[in-house]
CSV table of C-alpha atoms and ligand atoms in Angstrom, one decimal:
chain,number,residue,atom,x,y,z
A,1,MET,CA,-14.3,-11.0,14.8
A,2,ALA,CA,-12.9,-9.7,18.4
A,3,LEU,CA,-13.0,-11.4,22.1
A,4,PHE,CA,-15.1,-9.9,25.0
A,5,GLN,CA,-15.2,-11.0,28.3
A,6,LEU,CA,-18.3,-11.0,30.5
A,7,PRO,CA,-17.5,-11.5,34.5
A,8,THR,CA,-21.7,-11.8,35.6
A,9,GLY,CA,-20.4,-12.7,39.3
A,10,THR,CA,-17.9,-14.8,41.3
A,11,TYR,CA,-18.9,-17.8,44.2
A,12,GLU,CA,-16.3,-19.0,47.1
A,13,THR,CA,-13.6,-22.0,47.1
A,14,ARG,CA,-11.4,-22.8,49.3
A,15,ALA,CA,-8.4,-24.0,47.1
A,16,ALA,CA,-7.9,-27.3,49.2
A,17,PHE,CA,-11.1,-28.7,47.2
A,18,ALA,CA,-10.0,-26.5,43.6
A,19,PHE,CA,-6.9,-29.0,43.0
A,20,LYS,CA,-4.6,-31.2,44.7
A,21,GLY,CA,-2.0,-29.7,47.6
A,22,GLY,CA,-4.0,-26.2,47.3
A,23,SER,CA,-4.3,-25.0,51.1
A,24,PHE,CA,-7.9,-25.2,53.0
A,25,ARG,CA,-6.8,-21.8,54.2
A,26,ASP,CA,-6.6,-20.2,50.7
A,27,LYS,CA,-9.9,-18.7,49.8
A,28,ARG,CA,-10.5,-18.5,46.2
A,29,ARG,CA,-13.3,-16.5,44.1
A,30,PHE,CA,-14.3,-18.5,40.8
A,31,ALA,CA,-15.5,-16.7,38.5
A,32,ALA,CA,-18.1,-17.3,36.8
A,33,THR,CA,-17.4,-15.5,33.5
A,34,ALA,CA,-19.6,-15.5,30.0
A,35,VAL,CA,-17.2,-14.8,26.9
A,36,LEU,CA,-18.4,-13.0,23.8
A,37,VAL,CA,-17.2,-14.5,19.9
A,38,ARG,CA,-18.4,-11.4,17.9
A,39,HIS,CA,-18.4,-12.7,14.5
A,40,PRO,CA,-19.3,-11.3,10.8
A,41,SER,CA,-21.5,-15.1,10.2
A,42,GLY,CA,-23.0,-13.9,13.9
A,43,ASP,CA,-22.3,-14.2,17.8
A,44,LEU,CA,-21.6,-16.9,20.6
A,45,LEU,CA,-21.1,-16.5,23.7
A,46,ILE,CA,-19.4,-19.0,24.9
A,47,ASP,CA,-21.1,-19.9,28.5
A,48,ALA,CA,-23.3,-17.5,29.9
A,49,GLY,CA,-22.5,-17.7,33.1
A,50,PHE,CA,-24.7,-16.4,36.5
A,51,GLY,CA,-28.7,-15.0,35.0
A,52,SER,CA,-30.5,-13.2,37.5
A,53,GLN,CA,-31.7,-15.8,39.2
A,54,VAL,CA,-28.7,-16.8,40.1
A,55,GLY,CA,-29.7,-17.3,44.5
A,56,ALA,CA,-32.6,-19.1,43.8
A,57,HIS,CA,-30.1,-21.6,40.9
A,58,ILE,CA,-27.8,-21.6,44.1
A,59,GLN,CA,-31.1,-22.4,46.5
A,60,SER,CA,-32.0,-25.4,44.5
A,61,LEU,CA,-27.9,-27.4,44.9
A,62,PRO,CA,-27.4,-29.9,47.2
A,63,ARG,CA,-26.1,-27.9,50.7
A,64,TYR,CA,-22.0,-29.0,50.4
A,65,GLU,CA,-22.1,-27.5,46.9
A,66,ARG,CA,-23.6,-23.8,47.7
A,67,ALA,CA,-21.1,-21.3,48.3
A,68,PRO,CA,-21.1,-17.6,49.2
A,69,TYR,CA,-21.7,-15.4,45.6
A,70,GLU,CA,-22.1,-12.9,44.5
A,71,LEU,CA,-23.6,-11.7,40.8
A,72,ILE,CA,-22.2,-8.7,39.6
A,73,ARG,CA,-24.1,-8.2,36.2
A,74,SER,CA,-25.5,-11.0,34.2
A,75,ALA,CA,-24.7,-11.0,30.6
A,76,SER,CA,-27.5,-10.3,29.4
A,77,ALA,CA,-27.6,-6.6,30.9
A,78,GLN,CA,-23.9,-6.5,30.3
A,79,LEU,CA,-25.5,-6.9,26.4
A,80,LYS,CA,-28.0,-4.5,26.6
A,81,ALA,CA,-26.0,-1.9,28.9
A,82,SER,CA,-23.8,-1.7,26.3
A,83,GLY,CA,-25.8,-0.7,23.6
A,84,TYR,CA,-24.9,-4.6,21.6
A,85,ASP,CA,-28.0,-5.2,19.1
A,86,LEU,CA,-29.6,-9.0,20.3
A,87,GLY,CA,-30.1,-9.7,16.9
A,88,HIS,CA,-26.6,-10.3,16.2
A,89,LEU,CA,-26.5,-13.4,18.9
A,90,ARG,CA,-26.5,-16.4,17.5
A,91,GLY,CA,-26.4,-18.8,20.3
A,92,VAL,CA,-24.9,-20.2,23.9
A,93,LEU,CA,-22.3,-22.6,23.0
A,94,VAL,CA,-21.8,-24.3,26.5
A,95,THR,CA,-18.5,-26.2,27.8
A,96,HIS,CA,-21.1,-27.8,29.8
A,97,ALA,CA,-24.4,-28.0,31.9
A,98,HIS,CA,-23.5,-27.0,35.3
A,99,TRP,CA,-25.4,-24.6,37.5
A,100,ASP,CA,-22.8,-22.0,36.9
A,101,HIS,CA,-21.9,-22.0,33.6
A,102,VAL,CA,-25.6,-22.3,32.5
A,103,SER,CA,-28.0,-20.2,35.2
A,104,GLY,CA,-27.7,-16.2,32.5
A,105,LEU,CA,-30.0,-19.0,29.7
A,106,ALA,CA,-32.5,-17.4,31.9
A,107,ASP,CA,-32.2,-14.1,30.0
A,108,LEU,CA,-30.9,-15.3,27.2
A,109,GLN,CA,-33.9,-15.7,24.2
A,110,VAL,CA,-31.2,-17.6,22.2
A,111,PRO,CA,-30.5,-20.9,20.8
A,112,ILE,CA,-28.9,-23.2,22.7
A,113,LEU,CA,-25.6,-24.6,21.4
A,114,MET,CA,-24.9,-28.9,22.8
A,115,ASN,CA,-23.9,-32.0,21.5
A,116,ALA,CA,-25.8,-35.5,22.0
A,117,GLY,CA,-23.2,-35.9,25.2
A,118,GLU,CA,-24.4,-33.3,26.9
A,119,LEU,CA,-28.0,-33.2,25.8
A,120,GLU,CA,-28.2,-37.0,27.3
A,121,TYR,CA,-26.2,-35.8,30.1
A,122,SER,CA,-28.1,-32.5,31.2
A,123,GLY,CA,-31.8,-34.7,30.9
A,124,GLY,CA,-30.6,-37.0,33.1
A,125,ASN,CA,-28.0,-36.5,35.3
A,126,ARG,CA,-28.4,-34.3,39.1
A,127,GLY,CA,-26.0,-32.3,37.6
A,128,GLY,CA,-28.4,-30.6,35.2
A,129,ARG,CA,-31.0,-30.0,37.2
A,130,VAL,CA,-30.5,-25.7,36.9
A,131,PHE,CA,-29.9,-26.3,33.2
A,132,ARG,CA,-33.8,-28.4,32.7
A,133,SER,CA,-35.7,-25.5,34.3
A,134,VAL,CA,-33.3,-22.6,32.6
A,135,SER,CA,-33.6,-24.5,29.1
A,136,ALA,CA,-37.0,-25.4,28.7
A,137,GLU,CA,-37.8,-22.8,26.8
A,138,HIS,CA,-34.9,-22.8,24.9
A,139,ARG,CA,-34.5,-24.1,21.0
A,140,ILE,CA,-31.6,-26.1,21.3
A,141,ASP,CA,-28.8,-26.5,17.9
A,142,ARG,CA,-27.2,-29.6,18.5
A,143,TYR,CA,-24.1,-30.4,17.2
A,144,GLN,CA,-22.1,-33.4,16.6
A,145,PHE,CA,-18.3,-33.7,16.3
A,146,ASN,CA,-18.4,-34.2,12.3
A,147,GLY,CA,-14.7,-32.6,11.6
A,148,PRO,CA,-11.2,-34.3,11.9
A,149,PRO,CA,-8.9,-35.0,14.5
A,150,TYR,CA,-7.4,-31.4,16.3
A,151,LEU,CA,-4.8,-30.6,17.9
A,152,GLY,CA,-4.2,-33.9,20.0
A,153,PHE,CA,-8.3,-34.6,20.1
A,154,PRO,CA,-10.0,-36.9,18.1
A,155,ALA,CA,-12.6,-35.5,16.2
A,156,SER,CA,-13.8,-31.8,16.0
A,157,PHE,CA,-16.4,-28.9,15.5
A,158,ASP,CA,-15.7,-26.1,13.4
A,159,VAL,CA,-18.6,-24.0,13.8
A,160,TYR,CA,-18.0,-21.4,11.4
A,161,GLY,CA,-16.3,-23.4,9.0
A,162,ASP,CA,-13.7,-21.1,9.3
A,163,GLY,CA,-11.3,-22.1,11.1
A,164,SER,CA,-11.9,-19.5,13.6
A,165,VAL,CA,-14.1,-21.1,17.0
A,166,VAL,CA,-13.6,-25.3,17.1
A,167,VAL,CA,-14.7,-26.9,19.7
A,168,VAL,CA,-13.4,-31.0,20.7
A,169,PRO,CA,-15.2,-32.9,22.9
A,170,ALA,CA,-13.4,-33.2,26.3
A,171,PRO,CA,-15.2,-35.5,27.8
A,172,GLY,CA,-14.6,-36.7,31.4
A,173,HIS,CA,-16.0,-33.2,33.7
A,174,THR,CA,-19.4,-34.4,32.4
A,175,THR,CA,-20.1,-37.1,29.4
A,176,GLY,CA,-20.5,-34.3,26.7
A,177,SER,CA,-17.8,-31.5,28.0
A,178,VAL,CA,-16.1,-29.5,25.4
A,179,VAL,CA,-12.9,-27.8,25.0
A,180,VAL,CA,-13.7,-24.3,22.7
A,181,PHE,CA,-10.6,-23.7,20.7
A,182,VAL,CA,-10.7,-19.9,19.3
A,183,THR,CA,-8.2,-18.1,17.1
A,184,LEU,CA,-8.2,-14.7,16.3
A,185,PRO,CA,-8.0,-13.5,13.1
A,186,THR,CA,-4.7,-11.4,14.7
A,187,GLY,CA,-3.4,-15.3,15.8
A,188,GLN,CA,-4.3,-14.4,19.0
A,189,ARG,CA,-5.4,-18.7,20.5
A,190,TYR,CA,-7.5,-19.3,23.1
A,191,ALA,CA,-8.3,-22.2,25.1
A,192,PHE,CA,-12.0,-22.0,26.7
A,193,ILE,CA,-11.4,-25.4,28.4
A,194,GLY,CA,-14.2,-25.1,30.9
A,195,ASP,CA,-13.9,-27.6,34.1
A,196,LEU,CA,-10.8,-29.7,32.9
A,197,THR,CA,-9.7,-27.5,36.1
A,198,TRP,CA,-10.8,-24.8,37.9
A,199,GLN,CA,-7.7,-22.8,38.4
A,200,LEU,CA,-4.4,-22.3,36.0
A,201,ASP,CA,-3.1,-24.5,39.3
A,202,GLY,CA,-4.6,-27.2,37.8
A,203,ILE,CA,-2.0,-26.1,34.1
A,204,ARG,CA,1.1,-24.6,36.0
A,205,ARG,CA,1.6,-27.3,38.4
A,206,ARG,CA,0.2,-30.3,36.3
A,207,ALA,CA,-2.4,-30.6,39.6
A,208,GLU,CA,-5.5,-32.6,39.7
A,209,ARG,CA,-8.6,-31.9,41.7
A,210,PRO,CA,-8.4,-33.8,45.0
A,211,LEU,CA,-9.5,-37.2,44.9
A,212,VAL,CA,-12.9,-36.5,46.9
A,213,LEU,CA,-13.6,-33.8,44.4
A,214,ARG,CA,-12.8,-36.2,41.8
A,215,MET,CA,-15.0,-38.4,42.7
A,216,LEU,CA,-17.8,-35.9,43.2
A,217,ALA,CA,-17.2,-33.6,40.9
A,218,ASP,CA,-16.5,-35.7,37.2
A,219,SER,CA,-18.1,-38.5,35.7
A,220,ASP,CA,-14.5,-40.2,34.2
A,221,PRO,CA,-11.5,-38.8,36.1
A,222,ARG,CA,-8.8,-40.7,33.7
A,223,MET,CA,-10.6,-39.3,31.1
A,224,LEU,CA,-10.3,-35.9,32.1
A,225,ARG,CA,-6.5,-36.8,32.5
A,226,GLU,CA,-6.0,-37.5,29.8
A,227,ASP,CA,-7.9,-34.3,28.1
A,228,LEU,CA,-6.3,-32.1,30.8
A,229,LEU,CA,-2.8,-33.3,29.9
A,230,ARG,CA,-3.7,-32.7,25.6
A,231,VAL,CA,-4.5,-29.2,27.0
A,232,ILE,CA,-1.2,-28.5,29.3
A,233,ALA,CA,0.9,-29.8,26.2
A,234,LEU,CA,-0.7,-26.3,24.0
A,235,ALA,CA,0.0,-24.4,26.8
A,236,GLY,CA,3.3,-22.1,24.8
A,237,ALA,CA,1.4,-21.8,22.1
A,238,MET,CA,-2.1,-20.7,23.2
A,239,HIS,CA,-3.3,-18.9,25.8
A,240,ILE,CA,-5.7,-21.5,28.4
A,241,VAL,CA,-8.7,-20.1,29.8
A,242,PRO,CA,-10.2,-22.7,32.9
A,243,ALA,CA,-14.3,-21.2,32.7
A,244,HIS,CA,-13.3,-20.3,36.8
A,245,ASP,CA,-10.1,-18.8,37.2
A,246,VAL,CA,-10.1,-15.3,37.8
A,247,SER,CA,-7.1,-14.4,35.8
A,248,ALA,CA,-7.5,-16.1,33.1
A,249,TYR,CA,-9.1,-13.8,31.8
A,250,ASP,CA,-6.8,-11.0,31.4
A,251,GLY,CA,-6.2,-9.4,28.7
A,252,ILE,CA,-9.7,-10.5,26.5
A,253,PRO,CA,-11.3,-6.7,26.9
A,254,LEU,CA,-14.2,-5.6,28.9
A,255,LEU,CA,-17.5,-5.3,26.9
A,256,GLY,CA,-17.2,-1.5,27.4
A,257,ASP,CA,-13.9,-1.0,26.7
B,301,ZN,ZN1,-18.0,-24.8,36.9
């Protein structure tokens, strides 16, 4: 079993919009990075990052959400360039259905692993628009949180049944958002927390998003706060990876390494 990062691109946001106390002059590059989990029973991507059509996806967003972006290389292109056999890829497990996490699905003909809450969110919500267009041709493998409480979260889904990849519900950003816990055979542990917070500052400084952004971006800010505090409590025991913090992926090898 092994973990790789596939940085597909970045987009620009001012820190003032990213977390409470952030400066307006401090521009942050937000990562759009997919993570490959290699596992003897079939590999998974956690999120898909930017795909080859990301320009069109950004154009379809409301004007205030559009941002300068850079496409590095889609997950699909990186997998192919490294000689990866796509037959090993069992599916893409999405932390949630927002455009910056699913754009790359358009280039990947594999199933999407999703829970009922996020399927419902993405089916009806404006934030699910890009997902609806890129997922149309995909099989959806719907999973349920039928496992026991896990690390303070009320229920869990153990993807492989061996504890190596455990998904827990963290509704708040979207109604079906999740945190994905990965434990490697080396004992190294990771929590891929999606958009519970956008930057590591959110973990280190316990800073939430600014109020207006919480209202705009989060389905349930109170629930999000609870889940963020749960994750902050775990920060000493594992590597916490907010989806959009470029430096949070440090230490996870690139596919070509
Ligand atoms: Zn996001």
